[in-house]
């Protein structure tokens, strides 16, 4: 068996190593265009920022290891120019010598990844316009960051853009982010990202939402950036982080089927439309685990699994890829944002029915020192309770909860199951009723009708004549800030003052995060009022308001 793999890094290198473990006799060739067949591209921003001190730490599997430990034929600076599926050969060019040759294969694995998208903006090919895909890019950015640069612009506020911003600030560089969308971190639902946006700005990062770059103009001392809004920015360099596109040219030119966005279409075994050709990693179009719709999400975890699955299938094992769930996490100056499954915006886009709830638990028992609050959002089927997606934002403990919910989605669990989940507990680690359980209690209560809720984003659809906003916090809390038009009756005196409430209007109760509002709803419901609790409470309403203010900057 002769296996040729185009590209290394996550998918290609994983496929090669797995293939060797399955067969000592196979001839396995990795053709890598760059100089490094296996490196940690997710660590590149942290090398730029100095948190990862040694560049060598980014080399996950050095060439010597791949060659000597796994007996792989690794050829760096070797670019595949074309695929001949009839002859089962690839044309390879040695980028050092210019020599080209044909290499045959029995099975071919395409792991060419995705490349940063560079829109046709005037001046975008200038020497001071950087991106961050490989070690060469990281070296260039590292040089700027450590050679006296004082100002930088980042175009795009996705994963890479946010991570680069944090690490350039760590180097003492003034950073401005220009983002076309009305929010940072577009995969998340925008109300969840409000606290992260505010935190980012507090660290000195200037965030320009709803804006874009019209042109890059190099000057004698730096770079002038012209914005769509009409303003200009004078900086030392810019970093373009506005997404990636699958590098599927080889597949397309050879007649292998690709999706609308260019991703190579594969079956569950990572086979393409040619049975002898597989594709793995960021170059492939996969299906969403939750909705089964086609998606293109570049993540390291799925790429590694796909590489293993392709190798397994080549050697007769019935390994299958379940689909991509989109489980992801990003750190921002000590804060954490994590998500799994479908977002609310994707559910709307796919016209799928859903219900949602929000809770604001602490990461561990409140009586134990240093408990930190987080916000969790759960999306679930309004009929079956099956979990569709989740998002979390906070400091510590967010990734732990989203990981648990990611497993719950894989297992097809419902919100009723979350009520019964048994998780490890000690006061410094969690709660006797963990936030996962609380999500189950709240969501199940909604489905059972025990906890009627009303969403913050629907309040504007009610008139003052049809809805009374009832703030059940203390008078001091109310005075410090409340939803405009709300009436204040603290929960402790609600039973005695119900005569002040109208019976001909719906009552939307709320407190800071939802618990007292829930208690008030239960009281009013049993007294015959039409009441519902505002999910997420005043804190979530504040997030919405803060986002709207930031979006107009």
Coordinates of C-alpha atoms in Angstrom, one line a residue:
X1 CA 0.0 0.0 0.0
X2 CA 1.4 3.4 -1.0
X3 CA -0.3 6.4 0.6
X4 CA 0.5 9.9 -0.5
X5 CA -0.7 12.8 1.8
X6 CA -0.8 16.3 0.5
X7 CA -0.2 18.6 3.5
X8 CA 0.7 18.0 7.1
X9 CA -0.2 19.9 10.3
X10 CA -3.3 18.5 12.0
X11 CA -5.2 16.4 9.5
X12 CA -2.3 15.2 7.3
X13 CA 0.1 14.4 10.1
X14 CA -2.5 12.6 12.1
X15 CA -3.5 10.5 9.1
X16 CA 0.2 9.6 8.5
X17 CA 0.9 8.6 12.1
X18 CA -2.3 6.5 12.3
X19 CA -1.6 4.8 9.0
X20 CA 1.9 3.8 10.3
X21 CA 0.5 2.4 13.5
X22 CA -1.9 0.3 11.4
X23 CA 0.7 -0.9 8.9
X24 CA 4.5 -1.3 9.1
X25 CA 4.6 -2.3 5.5
X26 CA 2.8 0.7 3.9
X27 CA 4.8 3.4 2.1
X28 CA 3.7 6.7 3.5
X29 CA 4.7 10.0 1.8
X30 CA 3.9 13.4 3.2
X31 CA 4.3 16.2 0.7
X32 CA 4.4 19.5 2.5
X33 CA 4.7 22.9 0.8
X34 CA 6.1 24.6 3.8
X35 CA 9.1 23.8 6.0
X36 CA 7.2 22.4 8.9
X37 CA 5.0 19.4 8.5
X38 CA 3.5 19.4 12.0
X39 CA 3.2 22.5 14.1
X40 CA 0.7 24.0 16.6
X41 CA -1.0 26.7 14.6
X42 CA -3.3 27.4 17.4
X43 CA -0.3 28.5 19.5
X44 CA 1.0 31.0 17.0
X45 CA -0.6 34.1 18.6
X46 CA 0.9 33.2 22.0
X47 CA 4.4 32.9 20.5
X48 CA 3.9 36.4 19.0
X49 CA 2.8 37.7 22.4
X50 CA 5.7 36.0 24.3
X51 CA 3.6 33.7 26.4
X52 CA 5.2 30.8 24.5
X53 CA 8.8 31.7 24.9
X54 CA 10.5 29.2 22.6
X55 CA 9.5 28.9 18.9
X56 CA 10.6 25.2 19.0
X57 CA 7.7 24.5 21.4
X58 CA 5.3 25.0 18.4
X59 CA 6.9 22.1 16.6
X60 CA 4.4 19.3 17.6
X61 CA 6.3 16.6 15.6
X62 CA 9.6 17.7 14.2
X63 CA 10.7 16.2 10.9
X64 CA 13.2 14.0 12.5
X65 CA 10.6 12.4 14.7
X66 CA 8.3 11.7 11.8
X67 CA 11.1 10.2 9.8
X68 CA 12.9 8.2 12.5
X69 CA 10.1 7.2 14.9
X70 CA 7.3 6.7 12.4
X71 CA 9.4 5.9 9.3
X72 CA 7.5 8.4 7.2
X73 CA 8.9 9.8 3.9
X74 CA 8.5 13.5 4.7
X75 CA 9.3 15.9 1.8
X76 CA 9.2 19.6 2.8
X77 CA 9.1 22.5 0.3
X78 CA 7.3 20.1 -2.0
X79 CA 4.1 21.5 -3.6
X80 CA 1.6 19.3 -5.4
X81 CA 0.7 21.1 -8.6
X82 CA -2.0 18.7 -9.9
X83 CA -3.7 15.4 -9.4
X84 CA -4.2 12.8 -12.2
X85 CA -6.9 10.5 -10.9
X86 CA -6.9 8.3 -14.0
X87 CA -3.2 7.5 -13.6
X88 CA -3.3 7.8 -9.8
X89 CA -0.4 10.2 -9.7
X90 CA 0.4 13.7 -8.5
X91 CA 2.8 16.2 -10.0
X92 CA 5.1 17.6 -7.4
X93 CA 7.4 20.6 -7.6
X94 CA 10.4 21.0 -5.4
X95 CA 10.2 24.6 -4.4
X96 CA 13.9 24.8 -3.6
X97 CA 15.3 23.5 -6.9
X98 CA 12.3 24.0 -9.3
X99 CA 12.4 20.4 -10.3
X100 CA 9.1 18.6 -10.8
X101 CA 8.2 14.9 -10.9
X102 CA 5.3 12.5 -10.9
X103 CA 4.5 10.5 -7.7
X104 CA 2.2 7.5 -7.9
X105 CA -0.3 6.5 -5.2
X106 CA -2.7 3.8 -4.2
X107 CA -4.5 6.0 -1.8
X108 CA -4.3 9.8 -1.7
X109 CA -5.2 12.0 1.3
X110 CA -5.8 15.7 0.6
X111 CA -5.0 17.8 3.7
X112 CA -4.3 21.2 2.2
X113 CA -6.2 23.1 4.9
X114 CA -7.6 26.6 4.4
X115 CA -5.9 29.9 3.6
X116 CA -6.7 33.3 5.0
X117 CA -9.2 35.2 2.9
X118 CA -7.7 38.4 1.4
X119 CA -10.4 40.6 -0.1
X120 CA -9.5 42.8 -3.2
X121 CA -8.8 45.9 -1.1
X122 CA -6.2 48.3 -2.6
X123 CA -2.8 47.9 -1.0
X124 CA -3.6 44.6 0.7
X125 CA -0.5 42.9 -0.7
X126 CA 1.8 45.5 0.9
X127 CA 4.7 44.3 3.1
X128 CA 3.1 45.6 6.3
X129 CA -0.1 43.7 5.8
X130 CA 0.3 40.4 7.7
X131 CA -1.8 37.3 8.3
X132 CA -1.3 34.3 10.7
X133 CA -1.4 30.9 9.2
X134 CA 2.0 29.3 9.7
X135 CA 5.3 29.8 11.4
X136 CA 6.6 32.1 8.7
X137 CA 3.7 34.4 9.4
X138 CA 4.3 34.2 13.1
X139 CA 8.0 35.0 12.6
X140 CA 7.1 38.2 10.7
X141 CA 4.6 39.3 13.3
X142 CA 7.0 38.5 16.1
X143 CA 9.6 40.7 14.5
X144 CA 7.2 43.6 14.3
X145 CA 6.0 43.1 17.8
X146 CA 9.5 43.0 19.3
X147 CA 11.1 45.7 17.1
X148 CA 9.5 48.9 18.4
X149 CA 6.1 48.8 16.7
X150 CA 3.7 50.9 18.7
X151 CA 0.3 50.7 16.8
X152 CA -1.4 48.0 14.9
X153 CA -4.8 47.4 13.3
X154 CA -6.5 44.0 13.2
X155 CA -9.1 43.5 10.5
X156 CA -11.6 41.0 11.8
X157 CA -12.8 40.1 15.3
X158 CA -13.1 36.4 15.0
X159 CA -11.0 33.8 17.0
X160 CA -7.6 34.7 15.5
X161 CA -8.3 38.4 15.5
X162 CA -9.2 38.5 19.2
X163 CA -6.2 36.3 20.1
X164 CA -3.8 38.4 18.1
X165 CA -5.2 41.5 19.7
X166 CA -4.6 40.2 23.2
X167 CA -1.0 39.2 22.4
X168 CA -0.1 42.4 20.7
X169 CA -1.4 44.3 23.7
X170 CA 0.8 42.1 25.9
X171 CA 3.7 43.4 23.8
X172 CA 2.7 47.0 24.6
X173 CA 1.2 47.8 21.2
X174 CA -1.9 50.0 20.8
X175 CA -4.5 47.9 19.0
X176 CA -7.6 48.8 17.0
X177 CA -9.9 46.1 15.7
X178 CA -12.0 46.8 12.6
X179 CA -15.0 44.4 12.3
X180 CA -17.6 44.5 9.6
X181 CA -20.2 42.8 11.7
X182 CA -22.1 44.4 14.6
X183 CA -20.4 42.3 17.2
X184 CA -17.0 40.7 18.0
X185 CA -16.7 36.9 17.8
X186 CA -19.5 36.5 15.2
X187 CA -20.1 32.7 15.8
X188 CA -21.6 33.6 19.2
X189 CA -25.0 35.1 19.8
X190 CA -24.5 38.8 20.2
X191 CA -26.1 39.2 23.7
X192 CA -23.6 36.7 25.1
X193 CA -20.6 38.6 23.8
X194 CA -21.5 42.0 25.4
X195 CA -19.4 41.4 28.5
X196 CA -16.4 40.3 26.4
X197 CA -16.7 43.4 24.2
X198 CA -16.7 45.6 27.3
X199 CA -13.8 43.7 28.8
X200 CA -11.8 44.0 25.6
X201 CA -12.3 47.8 25.5
X202 CA -11.3 48.1 29.2
X203 CA -7.9 46.6 28.2
X204 CA -7.4 49.5 25.9
X205 CA -8.4 47.9 22.6
X206 CA -10.3 50.2 20.3
X207 CA -13.1 48.2 18.7
X208 CA -14.8 49.6 15.6
X209 CA -17.9 47.6 14.7
X210 CA -19.9 47.9 11.5
X211 CA -16.8 49.2 9.7
X212 CA -14.3 48.0 7.1
X213 CA -11.1 48.9 5.4
X214 CA -11.3 50.7 2.1
X215 CA -7.6 50.9 1.3
X216 CA -4.1 50.3 2.8
X217 CA -1.6 53.0 1.9
X218 CA 2.1 52.5 2.8
X219 CA 3.9 55.6 4.0
X220 CA 7.6 56.3 4.7
X221 CA 7.2 55.4 8.3
X222 CA 4.2 53.0 8.4
X223 CA 0.8 52.4 7.1
X224 CA -2.3 54.6 6.6
X225 CA -5.6 52.8 6.6
X226 CA -8.7 54.3 5.1
X227 CA -12.0 53.2 6.6
X228 CA -15.4 52.9 5.1
X229 CA -16.7 55.3 7.8
X230 CA -14.4 58.0 6.3
X231 CA -11.7 58.0 9.0
X232 CA -8.1 57.0 8.8
X233 CA -5.7 55.1 11.1
X234 CA -2.0 55.5 11.1
X235 CA -0.2 52.3 12.3
X236 CA 3.0 50.4 12.0
X237 CA 1.4 47.2 10.6
X238 CA -2.0 45.5 10.0
X239 CA -3.1 41.9 10.5
X240 CA -5.9 40.6 8.3
X241 CA -8.1 38.0 10.1
X242 CA -11.4 37.9 8.3
X243 CA -11.8 34.2 7.8
X244 CA -10.4 31.4 5.8
X245 CA -11.2 29.6 2.5
X246 CA -10.6 25.9 1.8
X247 CA -7.6 25.3 -0.4
X248 CA -9.4 22.9 -2.6
X249 CA -8.0 23.9 -6.1
X250 CA -6.3 20.6 -6.6
X251 CA -9.6 18.7 -5.9
X252 CA -11.7 21.0 -8.1
X253 CA -9.3 20.9 -11.0
X254 CA -9.2 17.1 -10.9
X255 CA -12.9 16.8 -10.9
X256 CA -13.5 15.8 -7.3
X257 CA -16.9 17.2 -6.0
X258 CA -16.8 20.3 -3.8
X259 CA -19.5 22.2 -2.1
X260 CA -20.8 25.7 -2.7
X261 CA -18.2 27.3 -0.5
X262 CA -15.4 25.3 -2.0
X263 CA -15.0 22.6 0.7
X264 CA -14.3 19.1 -0.6
X265 CA -17.4 16.8 -0.1
X266 CA -16.7 13.5 1.6
X267 CA -18.7 10.6 3.0
X268 CA -18.6 9.5 6.6
X269 CA -15.3 7.7 6.0
X270 CA -13.7 10.9 4.6
X271 CA -13.7 9.5 1.1
X272 CA -14.3 12.0 -1.7
X273 CA -16.2 11.3 -4.9
X274 CA -13.1 9.3 -6.0
X275 CA -12.9 6.1 -3.8
X276 CA -9.1 6.3 -3.9
X277 CA -8.9 9.9 -2.7
X278 CA -9.7 11.1 0.9
X279 CA -9.8 14.6 2.3
X280 CA -9.4 15.8 5.9
X281 CA -9.2 19.0 7.9
X282 CA -10.1 22.5 7.0
X283 CA -10.3 21.7 3.3
X284 CA -13.4 19.6 3.7
X285 CA -17.1 20.4 3.9
X286 CA -18.7 18.5 6.7
X287 CA -22.2 18.1 8.1
X288 CA -23.4 19.7 11.3
X289 CA -23.8 17.0 14.0
X290 CA -27.0 18.7 15.3
X291 CA -28.8 19.7 12.1
X292 CA -27.1 17.5 9.5
X293 CA -26.8 20.6 7.3
X294 CA -23.5 21.3 5.3
X295 CA -21.0 23.4 7.3
X296 CA -17.5 24.6 7.0
X297 CA -15.9 25.1 10.4
X298 CA -12.0 25.1 10.7
X299 CA -11.1 23.4 14.0
X300 CA -8.1 21.4 15.1
X301 CA -10.0 18.7 16.9
X302 CA -12.2 17.6 14.0
X303 CA -9.1 17.7 11.7
X304 CA -7.2 15.3 13.9
X305 CA -10.2 12.9 14.1
X306 CA -10.8 13.0 10.4
X307 CA -7.1 12.1 9.7
X308 CA -7.4 9.1 12.0
X309 CA -10.7 8.0 10.3
X310 CA -9.3 8.3 6.8
X311 CA -6.3 6.1 7.8
X312 CA -8.6 3.6 9.5
X313 CA -10.8 3.3 6.4
X314 CA -7.9 2.9 4.1
X315 CA -6.9 -0.2 6.1
X316 CA -10.3 -1.7 6.3
X317 CA -11.6 -0.4 9.6
X318 CA -15.2 0.9 9.7
X319 CA -14.4 4.3 11.3
X320 CA -16.9 7.0 10.6
X321 CA -17.0 10.8 11.2
X322 CA -20.2 11.9 13.1
X323 CA -20.2 15.4 11.9
X324 CA -18.8 18.7 13.3
X325 CA -20.4 20.1 16.4
X326 CA -18.6 23.4 16.5
X327 CA -17.3 23.1 20.0
X328 CA -14.9 26.0 20.5
X329 CA -13.3 28.2 23.2
X330 CA -11.4 31.5 23.2
X331 CA -9.6 33.4 25.9
X332 CA -9.6 37.2 26.1
X333 CA -7.6 38.9 28.8
X334 CA -8.6 36.4 31.5
X335 CA -12.2 35.9 30.2
X336 CA -13.4 32.8 28.5
X337 CA -16.1 32.4 25.8
X338 CA -17.0 28.9 24.8
X339 CA -19.8 27.3 22.7
X340 CA -21.0 24.0 21.3
X341 CA -23.7 23.0 18.9
X342 CA -26.0 25.4 17.2
X343 CA -26.2 29.1 18.0
X344 CA -29.5 30.9 18.1
X345 CA -28.7 32.7 14.9
X346 CA -27.9 29.4 13.1
X347 CA -31.2 27.9 14.4
X348 CA -33.1 30.9 12.9
X349 CA -31.1 30.7 9.7
X350 CA -32.1 27.0 9.3
X351 CA -35.6 27.7 10.4
X352 CA -35.5 25.2 13.3
X353 CA -37.8 25.5 16.3
X354 CA -36.1 26.1 19.6
X355 CA -36.4 27.5 23.1
X356 CA -33.7 29.2 25.1
X357 CA -32.8 30.0 28.7
X358 CA -30.1 31.9 30.5
X359 CA -28.6 31.4 34.0
X360 CA -25.8 33.3 35.8
X361 CA -24.2 30.8 38.2
X362 CA -20.8 31.0 39.9
X363 CA -18.0 28.6 38.9
X364 CA -17.9 27.1 42.4
X365 CA -19.8 27.4 45.7
X366 CA -20.4 31.0 46.6
X367 CA -19.2 30.6 50.2
X368 CA -15.8 29.4 49.1
X369 CA -13.3 32.2 48.3
X370 CA -12.9 33.6 44.8
X371 CA -16.2 32.4 43.3
X372 CA -16.6 33.9 39.8
X373 CA -19.9 34.5 38.0
X374 CA -20.5 33.2 34.5
X375 CA -23.5 33.3 32.1
X376 CA -24.7 30.2 30.4
X377 CA -27.2 30.0 27.5
X378 CA -28.9 26.8 26.6
X379 CA -30.8 26.1 23.4
X380 CA -33.2 23.1 23.2
X381 CA -36.1 21.6 21.3
X382 CA -39.3 23.1 22.6
X383 CA -41.1 19.7 22.3
X384 CA -38.6 17.0 23.1
X385 CA -36.1 19.0 25.2
X386 CA -33.2 17.7 23.1
X387 CA -30.2 19.9 23.6
X388 CA -29.3 21.9 20.4
X389 CA -26.5 24.2 21.5
X390 CA -25.0 26.1 24.4
X391 CA -22.8 29.1 25.0
X392 CA -20.9 30.3 28.1
X393 CA -19.0 33.5 29.0
X394 CA -17.1 34.2 32.2
X395 CA -13.7 33.5 33.7
X396 CA -13.1 30.1 35.3
X397 CA -15.3 27.1 34.9
X398 CA -16.9 28.1 31.6
X399 CA -15.0 25.5 29.4
X400 CA -15.8 22.7 31.9
X401 CA -19.5 23.3 31.6
X402 CA -19.5 23.7 27.8
X403 CA -17.5 20.4 27.5
X404 CA -20.1 18.6 29.6
X405 CA -22.8 20.0 27.3
X406 CA -20.9 19.0 24.2
X407 CA -20.9 15.4 25.5
X408 CA -24.6 15.8 26.3
X409 CA -25.3 16.8 22.7
X410 CA -23.2 13.9 21.3
X411 CA -25.3 11.5 23.5
X412 CA -28.6 13.0 22.3
X413 CA -29.5 14.0 25.9
X414 CA -32.4 16.2 26.8
X415 CA -32.8 19.0 29.4
X416 CA -34.6 16.5 31.6
X417 CA -31.4 14.4 31.6
X418 CA -29.4 17.4 32.8
X419 CA -31.5 17.5 36.0
X420 CA -30.1 14.1 36.9
X421 CA -26.5 14.5 35.8
X422 CA -24.1 13.6 38.6
X423 CA -20.9 15.6 38.5
X424 CA -18.0 15.8 40.9
X425 CA -18.4 18.3 43.7
X426 CA -16.3 20.0 46.3
X427 CA -16.9 23.7 47.2
X428 CA -13.7 24.8 45.5
X429 CA -14.7 23.0 42.2
X430 CA -18.4 23.4 41.8
X431 CA -21.8 23.2 43.4
X432 CA -23.9 20.4 44.9
X433 CA -26.4 21.5 42.2
X434 CA -23.9 22.2 39.4
X435 CA -24.7 24.9 36.8
X436 CA -25.4 21.9 34.4
X437 CA -28.1 20.7 36.8
X438 CA -29.5 24.2 37.1
X439 CA -29.7 24.5 33.3
X440 CA -31.7 21.3 33.4
X441 CA -34.0 22.5 36.2
X442 CA -34.8 25.8 34.5
X443 CA -35.2 24.4 31.0
X444 CA -37.3 21.5 32.3
X445 CA -39.4 23.9 34.3
X446 CA -40.1 25.9 31.1
X447 CA -41.2 22.8 29.2
X448 CA -43.4 21.5 32.1
X449 CA -45.1 24.9 32.4
X450 CA -43.8 25.5 35.9
X451 CA -41.6 28.4 34.9
X452 CA -43.2 30.6 32.2
X453 CA -40.5 32.9 30.7
X454 CA -40.3 35.9 28.5
X455 CA -37.2 36.8 26.5
X456 CA -35.4 40.1 26.7
X457 CA -35.4 40.5 22.9
X458 CA -39.2 40.3 22.8
X459 CA -40.0 43.0 25.4
X460 CA -40.1 45.8 22.7
X461 CA -43.0 44.0 21.0
X462 CA -45.3 44.6 24.0
X463 CA -47.1 47.9 24.7
X464 CA -47.2 49.5 28.1
X465 CA -50.9 48.7 28.1
X466 CA -50.4 45.0 27.6
X467 CA -47.3 44.3 29.8
X468 CA -46.3 45.4 33.2
X469 CA -42.5 45.2 34.0
X470 CA -42.2 44.1 37.7
X471 CA -38.7 44.5 39.3
X472 CA -38.6 42.3 42.4
X473 CA -35.2 43.4 43.6
X474 CA -34.6 45.6 46.6
X475 CA -35.3 49.4 46.4
X476 CA -31.5 50.1 46.5
X477 CA -30.9 47.7 43.5
X478 CA -33.8 49.3 41.6
X479 CA -32.5 52.8 42.3
X480 CA -29.0 51.8 41.0
X481 CA -30.5 50.8 37.6
X482 CA -33.6 49.2 36.2
X483 CA -35.5 48.5 32.9
X484 CA -37.3 51.8 31.9
X485 CA -41.0 51.8 32.9
X486 CA -40.6 49.0 35.5
X487 CA -42.5 49.0 38.8
X488 CA -40.6 48.0 41.9
X489 CA -42.0 45.6 44.5
X490 CA -39.3 43.6 46.4
X491 CA -39.9 39.9 46.5
X492 CA -40.1 40.0 50.3
X493 CA -43.2 42.2 50.2
X494 CA -44.8 40.9 47.0
X495 CA -47.5 38.8 48.8
X496 CA -48.7 41.8 50.8
X497 CA -48.8 44.2 47.9
X498 CA -50.4 42.1 45.1
X499 CA -53.4 44.3 45.2
X500 CA -51.3 47.0 43.5
X501 CA -50.9 44.7 40.4
X502 CA -53.3 44.7 37.5
X503 CA -55.0 41.5 36.5
X504 CA -55.8 42.6 33.0
X505 CA -52.2 42.8 31.9
X506 CA -49.4 40.3 31.5
X507 CA -46.7 40.7 34.2
X508 CA -43.0 40.3 33.3
X509 CA -41.1 39.8 36.5
X510 CA -37.3 40.2 36.8
X511 CA -34.5 40.4 39.3
X512 CA -30.7 40.6 38.7
X513 CA -30.2 37.2 37.0
X514 CA -33.6 35.3 37.3
X515 CA -33.9 33.5 40.6
X516 CA -36.0 36.0 42.5
X517 CA -38.0 36.6 39.3
X518 CA -38.8 32.9 39.1
X519 CA -40.0 32.9 42.7
X520 CA -42.2 35.9 42.0
X521 CA -43.6 34.2 38.9
X522 CA -44.6 31.2 41.0
X523 CA -46.3 33.4 43.6
X524 CA -48.2 35.3 41.0
X525 CA -49.2 32.3 39.0
X526 CA -50.7 30.6 42.0
X527 CA -52.6 33.8 42.8
X528 CA -54.2 33.8 39.4
X529 CA -52.0 36.4 37.6
X530 CA -50.6 36.0 34.0
X531 CA -46.9 36.2 34.9
X532 CA -43.7 35.2 33.3
X533 CA -40.0 35.6 34.3
X534 CA -37.6 37.5 32.1
X535 CA -34.9 34.9 31.4
X536 CA -31.5 36.2 32.4
X537 CA -33.0 39.1 34.3
X538 CA -31.7 42.7 34.5
X539 CA -28.1 41.5 33.8
X540 CA -29.0 40.0 30.5
X541 CA -31.1 43.1 29.6
X542 CA -28.0 45.2 30.4
X543 CA -25.9 43.1 28.1
X544 CA -28.3 43.8 25.3
X545 CA -28.2 47.5 26.0
X546 CA -24.4 47.6 26.3
X547 CA -24.1 45.8 22.9
X548 CA -26.4 48.3 21.2
X549 CA -24.3 51.2 22.6
X550 CA -21.0 49.5 21.4
X551 CA -22.4 48.8 18.0
X552 CA -22.9 52.5 17.4
X553 CA -19.3 53.4 18.2

